[in-house]
Structure formats: structure tokens, C-alpha cells
CSV table of C-alpha atoms and ligand atoms in Angstrom, one decimal:
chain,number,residue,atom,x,y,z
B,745,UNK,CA,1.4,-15.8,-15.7
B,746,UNK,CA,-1.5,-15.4,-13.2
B,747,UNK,CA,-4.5,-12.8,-13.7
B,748,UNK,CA,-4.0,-10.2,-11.3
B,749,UNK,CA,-6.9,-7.8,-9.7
B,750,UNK,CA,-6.2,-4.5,-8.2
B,751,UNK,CA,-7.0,-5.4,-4.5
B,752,UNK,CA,-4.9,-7.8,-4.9
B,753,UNK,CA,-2.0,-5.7,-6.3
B,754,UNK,CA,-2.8,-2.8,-3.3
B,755,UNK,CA,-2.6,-5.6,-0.9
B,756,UNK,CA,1.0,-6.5,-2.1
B,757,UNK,CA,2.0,-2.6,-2.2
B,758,UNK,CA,0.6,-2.8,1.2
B,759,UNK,CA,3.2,-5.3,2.3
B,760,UNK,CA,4.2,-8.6,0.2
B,761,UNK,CA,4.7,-10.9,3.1
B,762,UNK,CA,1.0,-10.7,3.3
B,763,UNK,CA,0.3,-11.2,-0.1
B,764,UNK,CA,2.8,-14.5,0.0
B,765,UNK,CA,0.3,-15.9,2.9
B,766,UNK,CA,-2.9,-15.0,0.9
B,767,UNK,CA,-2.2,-15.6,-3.0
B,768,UNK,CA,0.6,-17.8,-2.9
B,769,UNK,CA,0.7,-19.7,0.6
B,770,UNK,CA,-3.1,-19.7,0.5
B,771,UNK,CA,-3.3,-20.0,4.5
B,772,UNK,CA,-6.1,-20.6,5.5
B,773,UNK,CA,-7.6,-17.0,6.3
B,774,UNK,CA,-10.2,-16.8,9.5
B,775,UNK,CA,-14.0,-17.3,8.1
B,776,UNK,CA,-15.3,-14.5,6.4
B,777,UNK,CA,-17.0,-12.1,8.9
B,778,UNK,CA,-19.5,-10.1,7.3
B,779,UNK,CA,-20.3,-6.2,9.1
B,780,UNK,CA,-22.9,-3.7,8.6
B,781,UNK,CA,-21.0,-1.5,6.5
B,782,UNK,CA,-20.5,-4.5,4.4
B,783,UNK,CA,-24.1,-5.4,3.9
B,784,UNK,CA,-24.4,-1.5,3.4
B,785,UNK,CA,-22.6,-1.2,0.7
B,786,UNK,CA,-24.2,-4.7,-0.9
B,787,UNK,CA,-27.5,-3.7,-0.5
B,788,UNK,CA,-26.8,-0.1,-2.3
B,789,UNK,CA,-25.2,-1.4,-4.8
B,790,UNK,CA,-27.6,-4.5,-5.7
B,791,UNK,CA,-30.1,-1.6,-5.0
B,792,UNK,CA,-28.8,0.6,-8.3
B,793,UNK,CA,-27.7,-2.0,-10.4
B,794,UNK,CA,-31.6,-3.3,-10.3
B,795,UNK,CA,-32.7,0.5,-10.9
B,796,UNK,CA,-30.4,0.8,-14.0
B,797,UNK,CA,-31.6,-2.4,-15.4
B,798,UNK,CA,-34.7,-1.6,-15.7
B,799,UNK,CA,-33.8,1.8,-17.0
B,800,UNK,CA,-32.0,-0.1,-19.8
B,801,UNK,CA,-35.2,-1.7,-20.9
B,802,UNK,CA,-37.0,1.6,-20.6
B,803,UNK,CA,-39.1,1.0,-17.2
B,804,UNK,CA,-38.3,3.4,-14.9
B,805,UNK,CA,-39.3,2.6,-11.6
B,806,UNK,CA,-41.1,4.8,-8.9
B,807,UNK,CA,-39.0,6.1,-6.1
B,808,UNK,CA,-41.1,4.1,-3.6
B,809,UNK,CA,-40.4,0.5,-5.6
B,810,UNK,CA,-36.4,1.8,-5.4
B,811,UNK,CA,-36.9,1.8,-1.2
B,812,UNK,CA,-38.9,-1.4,-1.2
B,813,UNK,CA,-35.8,-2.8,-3.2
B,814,UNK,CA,-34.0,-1.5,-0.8
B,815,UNK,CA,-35.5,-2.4,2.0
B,816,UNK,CA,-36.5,-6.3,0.5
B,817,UNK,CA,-32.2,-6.2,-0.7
B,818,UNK,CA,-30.8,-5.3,3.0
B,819,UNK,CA,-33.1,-8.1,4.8
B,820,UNK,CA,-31.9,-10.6,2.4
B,821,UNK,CA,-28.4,-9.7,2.5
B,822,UNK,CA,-29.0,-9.2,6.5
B,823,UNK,CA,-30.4,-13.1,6.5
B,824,UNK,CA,-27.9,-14.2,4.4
B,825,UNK,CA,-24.8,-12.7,6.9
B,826,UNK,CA,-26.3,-13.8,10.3
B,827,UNK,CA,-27.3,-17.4,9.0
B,828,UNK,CA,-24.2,-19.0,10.6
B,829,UNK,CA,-23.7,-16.1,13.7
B,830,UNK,CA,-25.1,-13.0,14.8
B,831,UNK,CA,-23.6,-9.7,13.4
B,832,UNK,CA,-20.7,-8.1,15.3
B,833,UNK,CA,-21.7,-4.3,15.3
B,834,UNK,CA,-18.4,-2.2,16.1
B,835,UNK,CA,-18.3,1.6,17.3
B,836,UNK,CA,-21.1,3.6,18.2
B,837,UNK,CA,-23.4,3.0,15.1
B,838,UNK,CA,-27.1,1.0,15.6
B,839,UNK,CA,-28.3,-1.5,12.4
B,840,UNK,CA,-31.2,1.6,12.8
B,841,UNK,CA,-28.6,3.9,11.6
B,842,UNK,CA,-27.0,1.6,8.6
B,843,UNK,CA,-30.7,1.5,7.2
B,844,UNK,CA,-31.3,5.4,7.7
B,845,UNK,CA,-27.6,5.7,5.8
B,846,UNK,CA,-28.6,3.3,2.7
B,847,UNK,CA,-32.1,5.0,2.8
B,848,UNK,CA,-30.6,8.5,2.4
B,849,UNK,CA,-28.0,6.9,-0.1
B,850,UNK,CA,-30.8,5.8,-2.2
B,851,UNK,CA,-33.2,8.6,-2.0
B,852,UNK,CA,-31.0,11.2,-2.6
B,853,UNK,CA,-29.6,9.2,-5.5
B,854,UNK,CA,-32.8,8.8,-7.5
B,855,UNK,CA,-33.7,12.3,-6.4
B,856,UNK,CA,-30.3,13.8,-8.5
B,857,UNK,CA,-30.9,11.1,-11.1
B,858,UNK,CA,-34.6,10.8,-12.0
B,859,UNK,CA,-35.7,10.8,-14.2
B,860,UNK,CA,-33.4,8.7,-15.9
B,861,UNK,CA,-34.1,9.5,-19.3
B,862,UNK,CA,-31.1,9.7,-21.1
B,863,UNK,CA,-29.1,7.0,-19.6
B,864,UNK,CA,-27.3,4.7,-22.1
B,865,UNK,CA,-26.4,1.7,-20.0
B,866,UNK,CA,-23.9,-0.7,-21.6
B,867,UNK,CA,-23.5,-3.0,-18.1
B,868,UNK,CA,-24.0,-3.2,-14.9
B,869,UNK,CA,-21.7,-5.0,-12.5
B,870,UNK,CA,-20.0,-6.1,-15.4
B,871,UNK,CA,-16.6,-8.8,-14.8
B,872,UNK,CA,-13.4,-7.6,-16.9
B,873,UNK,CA,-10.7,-9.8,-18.2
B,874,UNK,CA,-8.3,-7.4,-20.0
B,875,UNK,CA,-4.0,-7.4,-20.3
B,876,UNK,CA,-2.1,-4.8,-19.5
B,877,UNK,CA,0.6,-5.4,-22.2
B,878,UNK,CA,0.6,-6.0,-26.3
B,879,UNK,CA,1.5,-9.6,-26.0
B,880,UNK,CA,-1.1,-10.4,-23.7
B,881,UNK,CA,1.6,-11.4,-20.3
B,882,UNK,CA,0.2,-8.9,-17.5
B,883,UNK,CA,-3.6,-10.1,-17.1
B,884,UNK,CA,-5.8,-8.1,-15.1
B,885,UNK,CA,-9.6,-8.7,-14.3
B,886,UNK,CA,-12.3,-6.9,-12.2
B,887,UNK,CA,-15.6,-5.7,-11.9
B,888,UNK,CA,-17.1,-2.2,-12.7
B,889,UNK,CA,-21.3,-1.1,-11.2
B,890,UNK,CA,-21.8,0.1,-13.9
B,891,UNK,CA,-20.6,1.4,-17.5
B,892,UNK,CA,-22.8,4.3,-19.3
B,893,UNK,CA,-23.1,6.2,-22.9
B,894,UNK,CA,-23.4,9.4,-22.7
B,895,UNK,CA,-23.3,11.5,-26.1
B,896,UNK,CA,-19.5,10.7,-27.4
B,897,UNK,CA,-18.1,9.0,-24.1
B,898,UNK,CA,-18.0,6.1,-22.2
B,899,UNK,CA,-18.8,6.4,-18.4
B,900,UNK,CA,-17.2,4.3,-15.8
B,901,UNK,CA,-19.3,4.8,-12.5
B,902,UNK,CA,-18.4,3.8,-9.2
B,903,UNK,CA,-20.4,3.9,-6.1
B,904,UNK,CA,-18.5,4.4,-2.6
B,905,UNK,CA,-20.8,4.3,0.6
B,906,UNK,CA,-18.2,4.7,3.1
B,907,UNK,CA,-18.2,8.0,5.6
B,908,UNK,CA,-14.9,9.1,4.9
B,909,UNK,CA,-14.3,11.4,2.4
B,910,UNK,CA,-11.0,11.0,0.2
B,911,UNK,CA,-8.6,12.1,-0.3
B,912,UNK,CA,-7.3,9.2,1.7
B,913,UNK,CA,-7.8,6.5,-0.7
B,914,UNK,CA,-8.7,8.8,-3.8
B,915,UNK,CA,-5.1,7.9,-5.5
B,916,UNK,CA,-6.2,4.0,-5.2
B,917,UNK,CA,-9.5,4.7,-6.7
B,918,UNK,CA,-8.1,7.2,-9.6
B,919,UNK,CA,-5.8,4.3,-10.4
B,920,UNK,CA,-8.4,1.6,-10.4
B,921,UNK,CA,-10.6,3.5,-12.2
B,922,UNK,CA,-8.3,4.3,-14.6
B,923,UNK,CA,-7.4,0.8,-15.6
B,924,UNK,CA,-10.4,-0.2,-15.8
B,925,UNK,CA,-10.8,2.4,-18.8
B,926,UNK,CA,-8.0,0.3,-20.5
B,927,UNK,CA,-10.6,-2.2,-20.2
B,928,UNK,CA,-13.0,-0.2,-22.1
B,929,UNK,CA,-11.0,0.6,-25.2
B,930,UNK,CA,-10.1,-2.6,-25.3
B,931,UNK,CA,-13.7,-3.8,-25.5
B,932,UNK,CA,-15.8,-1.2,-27.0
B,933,UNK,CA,-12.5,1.6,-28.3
B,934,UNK,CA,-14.2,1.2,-31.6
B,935,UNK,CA,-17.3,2.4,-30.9
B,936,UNK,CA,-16.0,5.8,-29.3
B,937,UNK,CA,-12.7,6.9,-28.1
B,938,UNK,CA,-14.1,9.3,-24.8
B,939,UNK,CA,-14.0,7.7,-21.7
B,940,UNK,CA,-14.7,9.0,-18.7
B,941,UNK,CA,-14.4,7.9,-14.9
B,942,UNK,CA,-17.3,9.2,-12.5
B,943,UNK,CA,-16.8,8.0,-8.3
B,944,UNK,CA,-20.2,8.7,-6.2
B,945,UNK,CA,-19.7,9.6,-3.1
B,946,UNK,CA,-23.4,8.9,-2.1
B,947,UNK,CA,-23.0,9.6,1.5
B,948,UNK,CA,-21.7,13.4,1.1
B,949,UNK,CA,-23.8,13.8,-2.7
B,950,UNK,CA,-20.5,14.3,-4.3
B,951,UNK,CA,-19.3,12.9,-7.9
B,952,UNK,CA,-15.7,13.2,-9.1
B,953,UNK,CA,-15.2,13.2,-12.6
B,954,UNK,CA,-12.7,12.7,-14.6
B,955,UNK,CA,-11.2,12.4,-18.0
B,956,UNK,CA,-9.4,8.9,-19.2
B,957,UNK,CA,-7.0,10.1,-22.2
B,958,UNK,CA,-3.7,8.0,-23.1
B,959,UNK,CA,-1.3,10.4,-21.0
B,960,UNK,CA,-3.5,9.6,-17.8
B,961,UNK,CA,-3.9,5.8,-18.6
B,962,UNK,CA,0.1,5.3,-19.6
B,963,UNK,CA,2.0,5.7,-16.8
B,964,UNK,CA,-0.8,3.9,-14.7
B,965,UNK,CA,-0.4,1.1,-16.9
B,966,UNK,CA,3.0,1.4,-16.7
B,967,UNK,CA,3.1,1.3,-12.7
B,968,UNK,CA,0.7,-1.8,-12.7
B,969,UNK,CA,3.0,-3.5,-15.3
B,970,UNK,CA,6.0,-3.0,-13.4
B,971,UNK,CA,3.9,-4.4,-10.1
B,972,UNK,CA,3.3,-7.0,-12.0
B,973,UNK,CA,6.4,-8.1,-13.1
B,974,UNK,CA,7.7,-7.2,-9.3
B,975,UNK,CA,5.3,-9.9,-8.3
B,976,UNK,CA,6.3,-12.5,-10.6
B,977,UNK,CA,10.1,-11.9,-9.7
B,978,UNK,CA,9.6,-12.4,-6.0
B,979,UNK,CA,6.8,-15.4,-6.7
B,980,UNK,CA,9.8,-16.8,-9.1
B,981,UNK,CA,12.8,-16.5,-6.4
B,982,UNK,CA,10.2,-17.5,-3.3
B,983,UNK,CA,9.5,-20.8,-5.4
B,984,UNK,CA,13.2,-21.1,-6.0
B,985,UNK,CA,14.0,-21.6,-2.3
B,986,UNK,CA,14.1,-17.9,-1.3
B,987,UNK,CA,12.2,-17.7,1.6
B,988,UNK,CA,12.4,-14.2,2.3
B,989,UNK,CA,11.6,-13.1,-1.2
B,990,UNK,CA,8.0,-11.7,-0.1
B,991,UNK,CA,9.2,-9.4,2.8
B,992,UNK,CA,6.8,-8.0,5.3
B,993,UNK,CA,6.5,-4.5,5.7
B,994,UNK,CA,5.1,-2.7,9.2
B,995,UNK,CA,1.9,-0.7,8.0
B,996,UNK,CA,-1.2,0.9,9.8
B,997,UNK,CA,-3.0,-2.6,9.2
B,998,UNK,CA,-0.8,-5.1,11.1
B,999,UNK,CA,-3.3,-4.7,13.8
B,1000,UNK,CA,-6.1,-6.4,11.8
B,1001,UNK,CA,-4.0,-8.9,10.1
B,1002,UNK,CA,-5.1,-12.4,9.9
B,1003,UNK,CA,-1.2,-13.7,9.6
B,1004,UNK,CA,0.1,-12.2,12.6
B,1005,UNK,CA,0.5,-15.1,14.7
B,1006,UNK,CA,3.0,-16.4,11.5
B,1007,UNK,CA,4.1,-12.7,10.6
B,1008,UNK,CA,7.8,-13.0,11.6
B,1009,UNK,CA,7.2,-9.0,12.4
B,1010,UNK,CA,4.9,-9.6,15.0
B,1011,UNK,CA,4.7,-13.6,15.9
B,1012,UNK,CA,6.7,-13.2,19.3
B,1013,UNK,CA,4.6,-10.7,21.0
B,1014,UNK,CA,2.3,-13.9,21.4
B,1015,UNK,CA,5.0,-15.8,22.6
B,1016,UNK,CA,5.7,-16.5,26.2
B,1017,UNK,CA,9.3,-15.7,27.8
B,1018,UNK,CA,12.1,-17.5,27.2
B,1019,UNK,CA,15.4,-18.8,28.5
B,1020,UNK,CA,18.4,-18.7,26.5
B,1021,UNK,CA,22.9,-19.2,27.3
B,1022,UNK,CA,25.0,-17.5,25.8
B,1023,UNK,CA,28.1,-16.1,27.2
B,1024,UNK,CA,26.2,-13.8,29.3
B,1025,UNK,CA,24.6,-16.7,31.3
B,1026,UNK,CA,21.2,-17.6,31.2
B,1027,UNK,CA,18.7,-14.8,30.2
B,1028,UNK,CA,15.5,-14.4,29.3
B,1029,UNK,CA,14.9,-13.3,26.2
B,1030,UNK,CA,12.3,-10.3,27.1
B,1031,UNK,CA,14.9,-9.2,29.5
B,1032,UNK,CA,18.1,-9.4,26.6
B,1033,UNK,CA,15.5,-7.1,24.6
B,1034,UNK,CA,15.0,-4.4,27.0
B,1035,UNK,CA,19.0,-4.8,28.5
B,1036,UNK,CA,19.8,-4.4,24.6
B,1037,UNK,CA,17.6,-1.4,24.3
B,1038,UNK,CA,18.7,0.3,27.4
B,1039,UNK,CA,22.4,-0.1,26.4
B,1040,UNK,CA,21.4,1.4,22.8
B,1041,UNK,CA,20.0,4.1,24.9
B,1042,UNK,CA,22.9,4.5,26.9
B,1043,UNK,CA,25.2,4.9,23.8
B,1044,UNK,CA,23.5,7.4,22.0
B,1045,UNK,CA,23.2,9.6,25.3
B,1046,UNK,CA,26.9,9.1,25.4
B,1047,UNK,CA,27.4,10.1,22.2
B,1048,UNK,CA,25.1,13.2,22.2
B,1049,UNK,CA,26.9,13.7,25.3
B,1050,UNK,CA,30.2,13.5,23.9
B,1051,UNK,CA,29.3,16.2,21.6
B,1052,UNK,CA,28.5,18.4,23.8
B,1053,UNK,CA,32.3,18.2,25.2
B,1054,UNK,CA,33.7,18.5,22.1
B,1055,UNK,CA,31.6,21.7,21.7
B,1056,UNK,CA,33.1,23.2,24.7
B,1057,UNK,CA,36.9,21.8,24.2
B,1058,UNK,CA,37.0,23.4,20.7
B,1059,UNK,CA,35.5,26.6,21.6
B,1060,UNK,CA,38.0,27.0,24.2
B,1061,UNK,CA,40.9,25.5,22.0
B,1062,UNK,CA,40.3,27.9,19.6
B,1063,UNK,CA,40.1,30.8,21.6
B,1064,UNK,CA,43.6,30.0,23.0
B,1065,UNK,CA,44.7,29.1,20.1
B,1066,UNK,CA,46.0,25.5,21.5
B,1067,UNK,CA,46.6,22.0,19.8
B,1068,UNK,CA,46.4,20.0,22.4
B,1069,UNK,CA,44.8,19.9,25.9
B,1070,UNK,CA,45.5,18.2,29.3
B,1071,UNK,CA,43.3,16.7,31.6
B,1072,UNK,CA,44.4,15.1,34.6
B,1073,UNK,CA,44.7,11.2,33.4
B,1074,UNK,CA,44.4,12.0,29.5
B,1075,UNK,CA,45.2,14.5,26.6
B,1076,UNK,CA,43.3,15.2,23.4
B,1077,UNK,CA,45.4,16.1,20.4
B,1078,UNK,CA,43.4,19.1,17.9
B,1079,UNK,CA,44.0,18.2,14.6
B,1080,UNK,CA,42.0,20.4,11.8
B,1081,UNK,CA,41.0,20.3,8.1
B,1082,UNK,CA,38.6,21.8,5.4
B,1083,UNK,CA,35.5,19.7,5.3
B,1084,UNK,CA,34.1,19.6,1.6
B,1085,UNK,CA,30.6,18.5,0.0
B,1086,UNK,CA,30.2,18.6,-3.6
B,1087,UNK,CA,28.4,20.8,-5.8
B,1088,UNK,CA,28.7,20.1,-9.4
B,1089,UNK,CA,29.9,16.7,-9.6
B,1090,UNK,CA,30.7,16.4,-13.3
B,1091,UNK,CA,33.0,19.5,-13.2
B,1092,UNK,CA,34.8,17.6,-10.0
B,1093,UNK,CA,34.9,14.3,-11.9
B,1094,UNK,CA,36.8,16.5,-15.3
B,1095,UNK,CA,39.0,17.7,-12.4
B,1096,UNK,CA,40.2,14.9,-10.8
B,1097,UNK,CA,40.4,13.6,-14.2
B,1098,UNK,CA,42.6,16.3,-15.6
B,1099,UNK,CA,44.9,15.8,-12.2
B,1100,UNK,CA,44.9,12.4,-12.8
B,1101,UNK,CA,43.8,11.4,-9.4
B,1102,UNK,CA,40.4,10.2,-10.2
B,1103,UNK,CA,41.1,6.4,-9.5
B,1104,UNK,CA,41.9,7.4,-6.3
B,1105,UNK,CA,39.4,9.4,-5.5
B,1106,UNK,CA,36.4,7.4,-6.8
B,1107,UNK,CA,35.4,4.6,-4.2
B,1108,UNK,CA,32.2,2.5,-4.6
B,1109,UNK,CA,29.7,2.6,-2.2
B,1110,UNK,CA,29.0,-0.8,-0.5
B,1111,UNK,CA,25.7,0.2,1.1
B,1112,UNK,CA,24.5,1.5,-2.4
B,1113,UNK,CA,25.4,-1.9,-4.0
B,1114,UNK,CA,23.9,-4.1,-1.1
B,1115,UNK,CA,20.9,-1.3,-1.7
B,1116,UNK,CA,20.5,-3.2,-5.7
B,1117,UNK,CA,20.6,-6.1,-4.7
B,1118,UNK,CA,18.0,-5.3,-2.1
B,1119,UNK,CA,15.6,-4.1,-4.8
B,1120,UNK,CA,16.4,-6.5,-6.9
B,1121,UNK,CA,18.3,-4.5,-9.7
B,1122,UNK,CA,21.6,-6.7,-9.0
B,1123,UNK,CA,22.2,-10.2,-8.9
B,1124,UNK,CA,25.1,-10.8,-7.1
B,1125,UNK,CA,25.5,-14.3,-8.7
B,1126,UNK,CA,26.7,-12.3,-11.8
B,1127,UNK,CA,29.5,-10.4,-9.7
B,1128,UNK,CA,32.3,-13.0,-9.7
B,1129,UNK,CA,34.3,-12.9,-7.2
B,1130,UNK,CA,34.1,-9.6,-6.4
B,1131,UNK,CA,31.8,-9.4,-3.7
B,1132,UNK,CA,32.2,-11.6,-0.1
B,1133,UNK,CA,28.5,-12.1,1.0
B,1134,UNK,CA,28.1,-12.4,4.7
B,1135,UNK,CA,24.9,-12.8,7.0
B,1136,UNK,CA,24.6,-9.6,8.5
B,1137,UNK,CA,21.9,-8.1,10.7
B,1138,UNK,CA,20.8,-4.7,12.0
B,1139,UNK,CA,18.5,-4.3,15.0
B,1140,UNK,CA,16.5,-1.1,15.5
B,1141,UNK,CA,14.6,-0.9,18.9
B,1142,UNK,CA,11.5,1.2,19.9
B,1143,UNK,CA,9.0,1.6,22.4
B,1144,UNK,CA,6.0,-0.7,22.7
V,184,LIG,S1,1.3,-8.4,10.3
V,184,LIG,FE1,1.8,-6.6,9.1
V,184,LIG,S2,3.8,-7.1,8.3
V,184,LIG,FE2,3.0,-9.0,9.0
V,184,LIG,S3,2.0,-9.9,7.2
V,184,LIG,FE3,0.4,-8.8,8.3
V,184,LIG,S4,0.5,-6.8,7.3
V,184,LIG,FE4,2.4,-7.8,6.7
């Protein structure tokens, strides 16, 4: 089984077709494009994990060495990204205004911090290998800035540099966080049991801190544990011949995807026009997509229409108390009934039981069957004969 890290987990969660081009494809991604927020966040965090080194041997440095690190950190890191190609700066921000940002980060930091005195550090950017599991099957691995004693407890620190505040991603970070505390008492759980997850938000001067007990850690562990094994299932049928094992799902980041132009979601909308026959003729097939559309349209105008009418026929049906009406070519027949939706569906099940008409009255929902085997909680090779497979497809339309 293969050592898993959380981004790579999120990125699965985020949608599994791109996961199958990354980790098990491994297509060729675009070359790695550094950024300013990038080099940012590399330069802070180099920047701290110096600073806490050299707390741990007791030499605390001056605020004014800190920014020189800082400073001497960013050009390197700034040297190193634009060796190949010059830096593509996005939105409104100036490099002037990236080094203001890690200036304040750091300043502010050592400010809150100084003067460092009773700071434990047991690592800094330290690499994990830990399993999520007793027997040792759901590997995990990852990196933590940095990992303090303080009194009784463990603390697991993590710096964020970014300008958005959570909550967006503050589940994702909780959860990483959190795991990596599983880490901990793994490692060091003799030493002390405490252990404690701290996220600094060193743009808005904010830490979050929470407690890592067993109730928060187990059903996290749980949930990455069943990812895991979610992962290996699709890995196992996709390398059985099962093509479609990893599907894609639409997200908020399919605009930025490297696997687009092989994303079966959004390959075509690079592709020119095309003719196809079939027994309409010849069509293109950008005109059979919007023709399609505008007869789905069509339909559901009709239909919304056609309630409308039946509206206004029973109103008036009723009124007269009539069966059937008369038009001038046709005639609708009014037939009526109790409509019923169940509310204690034991009790009914007793009933129809009792009655002895329960047999009849259970059915089994196809579309909640075809949903297991969708989610992988039935394998319709252990069915028999009881199910007919047959390819079937559903198209949903929208604007672009
Ligand atoms: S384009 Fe979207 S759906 Fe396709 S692989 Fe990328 S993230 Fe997944």
C-alpha cells in the first residue's frame, strides 16, 4: 500500500480523475511555476525555522539579524525562482508589497514572541512517516514548522501567510493538523499525553488553538482511513481495466487545471467543430448541442406549461362537479384518488404485514441499487442473474 499525504488526499476529495492523472498516470504536469506568494510564504517560513533554531541552542537573536534573515532568505529564494524565467506577478500586488507583507509577518511575529525564553523546541520542519491503522496498512507522511514543549503538552505550530482568513479552508487545516497529532503520540506519546495544535495567521496576528484528545483525533482518523481505502479500491479496479474508476468531478478549480486538455469534462471546449450523420443528416456537433438544448428547453416549457392547464381544467372540473371535459378535437377523462406519503414506516410495514399484502406492496428501487453500485457498496458481479446491465447515459445541459 502506498504512503499517502494529505494534499494528496484533499486533491482526490477534490476530484479523483485528477488525482488518477497526477499520482497514478503521472502525466507529465506543466513546469513548476513559482509566484510571489509562493516565495512569500518560503522565505517566512525558512525565516522562523532559523529563529527557533537558534532559540533551541539558547541564542536568541536580535530583531534586526531576524530581518536581515529575512531579507538575505527572500533574495535567495527570489534568485533561485527567476533563474530559468522572470516571475509572473498576478493581480494588483507589486514584489514591493510581498516584501512589506513578510517584513510585517516577521516583525510582528518576534515582537508577540520575544523574548523566546521558555520555548521547548523538539523540531523544526520536521518529515513524518506515521500509519493510520494498528497493523501498519494506511501510511501517511508530512511535514510539520515546527513542534514545541510547553509545560505538560506538545505543540504542533503552523504558519499560514496567506490574506484570506478562514474559515474557508479552516476544516482542511483542523484535519491536517490533527493527524499530524497522531503523529506525535506515536513518536513522543510516552513522554506526555497533551497535545495541542496552534495555526498562525501571521498576516491578521491571529493564533487558533486547539486541543488534540482521542474523541477529536478518532473520527479524523477514521475519515482518512476510509479515504484511504477509497483510494486503493478505485487504484485496484482502474488497474483492472476500469477506466472510469477515478471519475472527475466539476469543482471551482477546473479553470486552473493542468489536465484539462485530457479531462473528458472539459477536453472538447478546445476542440474545433465537427461533422457527424446520423439519421438526422449531417450536423455539426456544436449545432446537435445547442438543437439538443433548445429542445430540452422546449419540453420543460411545455411541461410547466401543461401544468398550468391542468390547474385551470381541475379548478373548473371541480367546481362543476364534472368527469370529463370536451374540447373541440379531444376529451380529457378526470379520474381521482387519495395521494399518500408515509410517516412511520415500521408501523406501515407491521400493517401490510398483518394484511398480508406486504409482498405486494414492497418494490425495490432500481435507482437506489444502480446508486450502490455507484458508490461502490455493490458489486453487481455477486447478483446473479438478477440484474440486466445496460449502457445507459444521462445528459444535463447548461449555459456556457
Ligand atoms: S478539469 Fe476539473 S474535473 Fe477535470 S481533472 Fe481537472 S479538476 Fe478534475
Amino acid at each position: 500500500m502506498s504512503v499517502y499525504s494529505f494534499s494528496q488526499l484533499q486533491l482526490f476529495q477534490q476530484c479523483p480523475r485528477k488525482y488518477q492523472y497526477k499520482y497514478v498516470d503521472q502525466v507529465k504536469e506543466k513546469e513548476f511555476e513559482s509566484s510571489p506568494d509562493l516565495i512569500l510564504g518560503q522565505s517566512v517560513h525558512k525565516v522562523l525555522e532559523n529563529l527557533y533554531n537558534n532559540v533551541n541552542v539558547f541564542k536568541i537573536p536580535s530583531l534586526e539579524d531576524v530581518m536581515e534573515d529575512f531579507h538575505n532568505t527572500r533574495n535567495e529564494e527570489m534568485e533561485k525562482a527567476t533563474k530559468e524565467k522572470p516571475l509572473q506577478i498576478k493581480g494588483q500586488q507589486t514584489l514591493e508589497d510581498y516584501i512589506r507583507r513578510g517584513e510585517h509577518y516577521v516583525n510582528a511575529y518576534y515582537k508577540k514572541y520575544s523574548p523566546f525564553e521558555n520555548v521547548k523546541v523538539i523540531a523544526t520542519e520536521s518529515m513524518m512517516h506515521f500509519q493510520l491503522d494498528k497493523d501498519g496498512q494506511k501510511k501517511f507522511r508530512g511535514v510539520i514548522d515546527r513542534i514545541d514543549k510547553d509545560g505538560d503538552t506538545f505543540i504542533i505550530n503552523d504558519y499560514k501567510t496567506n490574506k484570506n482568513l478562514p474559515p474557508e479552508q479552516k476544516q482542511e487545516y483542523i484535519e491536517q493538523q490533527t493527524l499530524y497529532g497522531l503523529w506525535i503520540q506515536q513518536k513522543y506519546g510516552k513522554y506526555l499525553k497533551n497535545i495541542k495544535a496552534r495555526l498562525h495567521y501571521l498576516h491578521f496576528d491571529i493564533t487558533d488553538e486547539r486541543e488534540i484528545t482521542d474523541e477529536v483525533l478518532a473520527p479524523i482518523v477514521e475519515k482518512y482511513s476510509s479515504i484511504i481505502e477509497w483510494v486503493e479500491h478505485k487504484k485496484f479496479a482502474y488497474n483492472m481495466g476500469n477506466k472510469r474508476a477515478f471519475e472527475p468531478i466539476q469543482n471551482e478549480y477546473c479553470k486552473y487545471c493542468e489536465y484539462m486538455t485530457i479531462c473528458p469534462l472539459r477536453a472538447h471546449m478546445k476542440y474545433d467543430d465537427e461533422v457527424i450523420w446520423g439519421e438526422l443528416g449531417e450536423k455539426t456537433v456544436k449545432h446537435l448541442v445547442d438543437e439538443y438544448v433548445q429542445f430540452s428547453k422546449q419540453e420543460s416549457e411545455s411541461k410547466a406549461q401543461k401544468e398550468l392547464l391542468k390547474d385551470m381544467l381541475v379548478e373548473y372540473l371541480e367546481k362543476k362537479w364534472f368527469l370529463k371535459l370536451f374540447g373541440n378535437t379531444y376529451k380529457i377523462s378526470a379520474s381521482q384518488w387519495e395521494s399518500i406519503s408515509i410517516k412511520d414506516k415500521d408501523l406501515l410495514l407491521t400493517k401490510l404485514q398483518e394484511l398480508g399484502i406486504l409482498n405486494e406492496a414492497l418494490d425495490i428501487d432500481r435507482f437506489k441499487v444502480q446508486k450502490l453500485v455507484k458508490e461502490w457498496k455493490l458489486d453487481t458481479t455477486k447478483l446473479d442473474w438478477s440484474v440486466e446491465k445496460k449502457p445507459s447515459r444521462t445528459l444535463r445541459w447548461s449555459k456556457l
